[in-house]
Amino acid sequence: MIIEDLMPRTGESSVKDKLLAGLRSDPKTIPSVFFYDHRGSELFEQITQLEEYYPPMIEIPLLASTARKLEQDLKNCDIVELGSGDCSKISVFLDEVPEDVRATMTYYPVDVCKEAIEKSACNLHEKYPEIKIHGITADFLEHMEKIPGNRKRFFCFFGSTIGNLSDARSMEFMENLGEVMNVNDRLILGMDMVKDISVIEKAYNDDQGVTAEFNRNILNVTNDHLGTDINPADFEHVAFFNREYSRIEMHLRAKRDLEITIPELDEHIIIEKGEMIHTENSHKYSVDDIVKLADAGGLDVEEIFTDEKKWFSLVEMV
Ligand code: AVJ
């Protein structure tokens, strides 16, 4: 097992700069990467168990059935999973692959979080000792070209995480990926599809308020980095479907006028009652959108694996 660190050391100052830039802009934003501190990851895990939050319920069986269909193509290939997290998705996939096929494969989990890579690579090694593992800590949005592989590669990007990128960024992502992909390589992209808007909105406004707590927790993360004392209870969770952009938007709406002091900078940020901080976009796709993304990367849509209701797709591009 190899673990390779390709992350440039950006340090705490660039993290602060990113948060400050968002809070100084109009409208205010906090980038969604900041959701995932320890508590945030725990809350997201809870979200995935919610009855209202349908994506994992559909994607997981779809991963299993798709693996069975691709079995013949998986021999002697490298699997590169972008944003591998805890490797639970690829486990579902690998479970369906016969052991003798797994023995010919190498798995490259790629994630920004070093701890996630180390821990999950070990778990995976225990579960499937026959598969070779080469973990990489990298921000694949910036360092795609550094991902090794001289055999046939399957790039996997599950969970509809691509939907968190802006339109411009997702096109750019596809362009970069298209450039690094060789003729024999393929991409499997998890995409949450457009559906009845009430179903989508419910998934981000659960009855137990877990998503609301997840959303507000980004303010705790902000406090940790900036030394501010924003009170999450001063904000209301807002999540709605924006039809024009075909995306769920999550915001935090101030319940009263607030003044946030940045201790190190002697700077005050004013937030007015009713003002919203934009924390996340989660794009929902149509087949047209899928084709557009493929085009951006110079790729062809080979197959769309989807469920009966067409709520979620694993899209194979070549
Ligand atoms: C992990 C980015 C796919 O957009 O649905 C869940 C994150 N945000 N509930 C999504 C999320 C609110 C999730 N992704």
XYZ file of C-alpha atoms and ligand atoms in Angstrom:
332
model
C 0.000 0.000 0.000
C 1.340 3.395 -1.012
C 0.118 6.770 0.236
C 1.417 9.756 -1.653
C 1.027 13.384 -0.640
C 0.635 15.795 -3.562
C -1.026 18.584 -1.585
C 0.797 21.885 -1.738
C 1.041 23.275 1.779
C -1.335 26.205 1.544
C -1.510 26.856 5.258
C -3.996 28.550 7.496
C -3.588 32.023 5.981
C -5.074 31.082 2.606
C -7.941 29.360 4.410
C -8.619 32.602 6.276
C -8.351 34.614 3.061
C -10.939 32.393 1.387
C -13.380 32.786 4.265
C -12.810 36.538 4.513
C -13.233 37.073 0.779
C -16.600 35.317 0.975
C -17.793 37.345 3.935
C -16.707 40.625 2.361
C -18.436 39.953 -0.952
C -21.986 40.899 -1.832
C -23.950 38.640 -1.529
C -21.940 36.997 1.237
C -20.794 33.417 0.762
C -19.011 30.684 2.696
C -17.594 27.990 0.369
C -19.220 24.590 0.921
C -15.845 22.876 1.476
C -15.992 24.395 4.951
C -18.937 22.201 5.944
C -16.743 19.215 6.567
C -14.955 19.578 9.885
C -15.317 16.668 12.310
C -18.828 17.675 13.402
C -19.846 18.545 9.847
C -18.772 15.143 8.551
C -20.746 13.521 11.379
C -23.818 15.560 10.490
C -23.444 14.729 6.807
C -23.258 11.052 7.750
C -26.572 11.548 9.610
C -28.062 13.262 6.552
C -27.275 10.203 4.450
C -29.436 8.135 6.848
C -32.471 10.432 6.558
C -35.611 9.194 4.915
C -35.963 12.472 2.987
C -32.396 12.454 1.650
C -32.848 10.105 -1.299
C -29.489 10.260 -3.212
C -27.509 7.575 -1.305
C -30.540 5.269 -1.203
C -30.518 5.198 -4.985
C -26.849 5.566 -5.759
C -25.735 2.635 -3.583
C -27.786 -0.116 -5.274
C -26.955 1.525 -8.599
C -23.229 1.207 -7.825
C -23.715 -2.508 -7.205
C -25.699 -3.169 -10.380
C -23.332 -1.046 -12.481
C -20.290 -2.918 -11.151
C -21.892 -6.199 -12.225
C -22.475 -4.815 -15.720
C -18.917 -3.500 -16.041
C -17.259 -6.597 -14.603
C -15.628 -7.696 -17.876
C -14.034 -4.281 -18.373
C -12.568 -4.082 -14.905
C -9.807 -6.632 -15.428
C -6.322 -5.082 -15.233
C -7.620 -1.594 -14.688
C -6.793 1.251 -12.340
C -9.685 2.788 -10.455
C -9.107 6.448 -9.654
C -11.732 7.708 -7.254
C -11.898 11.484 -6.941
C -13.101 12.658 -3.528
C -12.982 9.126 -2.156
C -13.845 10.164 1.439
C -14.340 7.067 3.557
C -14.253 4.743 0.498
C -17.720 3.406 1.346
C -18.976 3.926 -2.210
C -16.155 2.024 -3.865
C -16.647 -0.815 -1.354
C -20.177 -1.288 -2.613
C -18.789 -1.349 -6.148
C -15.913 -3.746 -5.358
C -18.185 -6.105 -3.444
C -19.748 -7.075 -6.768
C -16.428 -7.686 -8.520
C -15.124 -11.281 -8.325
C -11.996 -11.688 -6.220
C -9.852 -12.859 -9.154
C -10.762 -9.696 -11.082
C -10.110 -7.510 -8.025
C -6.642 -9.086 -7.787
C -5.754 -7.501 -11.145
C -6.866 -4.003 -10.145
C -5.205 -1.042 -8.462
C -7.310 1.427 -6.522
C -6.210 5.085 -6.323
C -8.311 6.976 -3.764
C -7.790 10.733 -4.200
C -8.937 13.144 -1.517
C -7.869 16.430 0.060
C -8.140 14.886 3.508
C -5.002 12.937 4.423
C -6.595 11.248 7.444
C -9.504 10.040 5.311
C -7.107 8.500 2.779
C -4.971 6.775 5.407
C -7.863 5.402 7.403
C -9.982 4.263 4.482
C -7.038 2.790 2.553
C -6.339 0.617 5.613
C -9.966 -0.437 5.944
C -10.141 -1.277 2.290
C -6.906 -3.243 2.441
C -8.333 -5.348 5.239
C -11.534 -5.991 3.335
C -9.899 -6.718 -0.032
C -6.261 -7.713 0.580
C -5.954 -8.779 -3.082
C -6.423 -5.286 -4.528
C -3.424 -2.968 -4.758
C -3.992 0.441 -3.169
C -2.224 3.686 -3.970
C -3.758 6.577 -2.026
C -3.140 10.171 -3.075
C -3.808 13.329 -1.113
C -4.442 16.025 -3.670
C -6.966 18.632 -4.682
C -8.031 16.963 -7.913
C -9.619 20.169 -9.140
C -6.149 21.664 -9.350
C -3.759 18.754 -9.803
C -5.503 16.323 -12.082
C -2.415 15.856 -14.248
C -0.434 14.460 -11.320
C -2.646 11.403 -11.021
C -0.573 8.421 -12.149
C -1.676 5.417 -14.139
C -0.284 3.774 -17.215
C -3.021 1.194 -17.601
C -6.685 1.513 -18.519
C -8.220 3.821 -15.928
C -11.723 4.229 -14.560
C -12.107 7.706 -13.125
C -14.916 7.657 -10.578
C -16.581 10.731 -9.143
C -19.561 9.588 -7.131
C -22.165 11.237 -4.901
C -23.108 14.016 -7.336
C -20.316 16.027 -5.760
C -19.781 17.608 -9.196
C -23.109 19.334 -8.495
C -21.481 21.499 -5.840
C -19.328 23.210 -8.461
C -20.573 26.276 -10.281
C -21.394 25.780 -13.966
C -18.097 27.382 -14.949
C -16.085 25.265 -12.505
C -17.761 22.008 -13.535
C -17.048 22.753 -17.205
C -13.454 23.492 -16.284
C -13.293 20.259 -14.287
C -14.499 18.311 -17.322
C -11.988 20.061 -19.595
C -9.120 19.170 -17.275
C -10.314 15.603 -16.959
C -10.768 15.294 -20.712
C -7.171 16.387 -21.156
C -5.691 13.814 -18.800
C -7.876 10.930 -19.978
C -6.337 8.557 -22.504
C -8.284 6.690 -25.210
C -8.875 3.627 -23.064
C -9.874 5.563 -19.946
C -13.439 6.024 -18.803
C -15.271 8.218 -16.388
C -18.143 7.176 -14.121
C -19.916 10.265 -12.886
C -22.594 10.179 -10.171
C -25.297 12.748 -10.958
C -28.467 13.681 -9.129
C -31.211 14.196 -11.703
C -33.955 16.815 -12.014
C -37.221 15.537 -10.517
C -40.353 16.740 -8.750
C -39.230 19.900 -6.982
C -41.051 19.042 -3.748
C -38.984 15.833 -3.471
C -35.753 17.777 -3.968
C -36.659 20.536 -1.530
C -37.707 18.026 1.136
C -34.286 16.336 0.867
C -32.663 19.599 2.007
C -35.345 20.542 4.554
C -35.691 17.391 6.637
C -38.185 17.212 9.494
C -35.553 16.532 12.143
C -33.562 19.631 11.193
C -30.313 17.733 10.627
C -29.612 19.616 7.393
C -30.336 22.900 9.183
C -27.775 22.004 11.846
C -25.306 20.911 9.159
C -25.781 24.256 7.417
C -25.380 26.307 10.616
C -22.287 24.305 11.618
C -20.368 26.066 8.836
C -20.466 29.114 11.130
C -18.688 27.152 13.875
C -16.033 26.193 11.334
C -15.755 29.867 10.341
C -15.336 30.832 14.016
C -12.594 28.214 14.430
C -10.583 29.625 11.538
C -11.178 33.352 11.993
C -11.508 33.589 15.778
C -14.895 35.262 15.325
C -17.834 34.667 17.647
C -20.726 34.262 15.252
C -23.670 32.632 17.020
C -25.184 29.984 14.706
C -28.508 30.404 16.536
C -28.751 33.907 15.020
C -29.260 32.280 11.609
C -32.056 30.388 9.959
C -31.540 27.517 7.522
C -32.891 28.292 4.038
C -32.860 25.732 1.199
C -34.811 26.057 -2.026
C -34.702 24.941 -5.638
C -33.548 27.639 -8.037
C -35.227 26.736 -11.338
C -33.186 29.108 -13.451
C -29.930 27.365 -12.444
C -31.508 23.962 -11.773
C -29.917 23.739 -8.355
C -30.682 23.540 -4.682
C -29.285 26.570 -2.930
C -28.553 26.595 0.765
C -28.283 29.871 2.629
C -28.155 31.124 6.208
C -30.537 34.018 6.884
C -29.714 36.446 9.722
C -32.533 36.736 12.245
C -31.317 40.148 13.429
C -28.753 42.861 12.665
C -25.261 41.597 13.464
C -21.757 42.967 13.591
C -18.948 40.434 13.337
C -15.518 41.398 14.575
C -12.450 39.888 12.948
C -10.089 40.028 15.943
C -6.765 40.036 14.081
C -7.744 42.682 11.567
C -9.699 45.192 13.562
C -12.377 44.760 10.915
C -16.129 44.594 11.374
C -18.474 42.834 9.014
C -22.066 44.025 9.100
C -24.878 41.586 8.467
C -28.369 42.995 8.249
C -31.477 41.273 9.503
C -32.822 39.099 6.667
C -29.499 39.065 4.815
C -28.444 35.665 3.489
C -25.052 33.983 3.418
C -24.883 31.558 0.488
C -23.327 28.273 1.639
C -23.986 25.655 -1.044
C -25.242 24.840 -4.513
C -26.276 21.329 -5.452
C -26.985 21.019 -9.145
C -29.723 18.675 -10.411
C -29.103 17.419 -13.937
C -31.065 16.735 -17.096
C -29.845 14.477 -19.908
C -29.006 17.667 -21.858
C -26.791 18.834 -18.992
C -25.007 15.473 -19.037
C -24.260 15.815 -22.743
C -23.033 19.390 -22.252
C -20.609 18.292 -19.554
C -19.338 15.431 -21.711
C -18.857 17.869 -24.614
C -16.881 20.217 -22.369
C -14.413 17.402 -21.750
C -14.394 16.231 -25.357
C -15.961 12.970 -24.138
C -18.882 10.844 -25.343
C -21.704 9.589 -23.163
C -21.349 5.814 -23.451
C -24.142 4.783 -21.116
C -26.428 6.230 -18.468
C -27.064 3.748 -15.647
C -30.114 4.895 -13.749
C -32.897 3.705 -11.431
C -36.538 3.070 -12.382
C -37.627 6.578 -11.463
C -34.535 8.129 -13.113
C -33.740 10.006 -9.904
C -30.005 9.381 -9.922
C -27.559 8.388 -12.650
C -24.139 6.880 -12.938
C -22.977 8.208 -16.285
C -20.243 6.408 -18.182
C -18.227 8.675 -20.468
C -15.385 7.724 -22.799
C -22.337 15.634 -0.568
C -22.443 17.529 -1.930
C -23.582 15.586 -2.599
O -25.237 18.361 -2.345
O -26.603 16.804 -1.713
C -26.448 17.286 1.669
C -24.229 17.752 0.426
N -25.842 19.327 1.504
N -27.380 18.033 2.250
C -25.513 17.383 -1.651
C -25.487 18.105 1.176
C -27.001 19.271 2.166
C -24.453 16.810 -0.708
N -23.209 16.410 -1.443
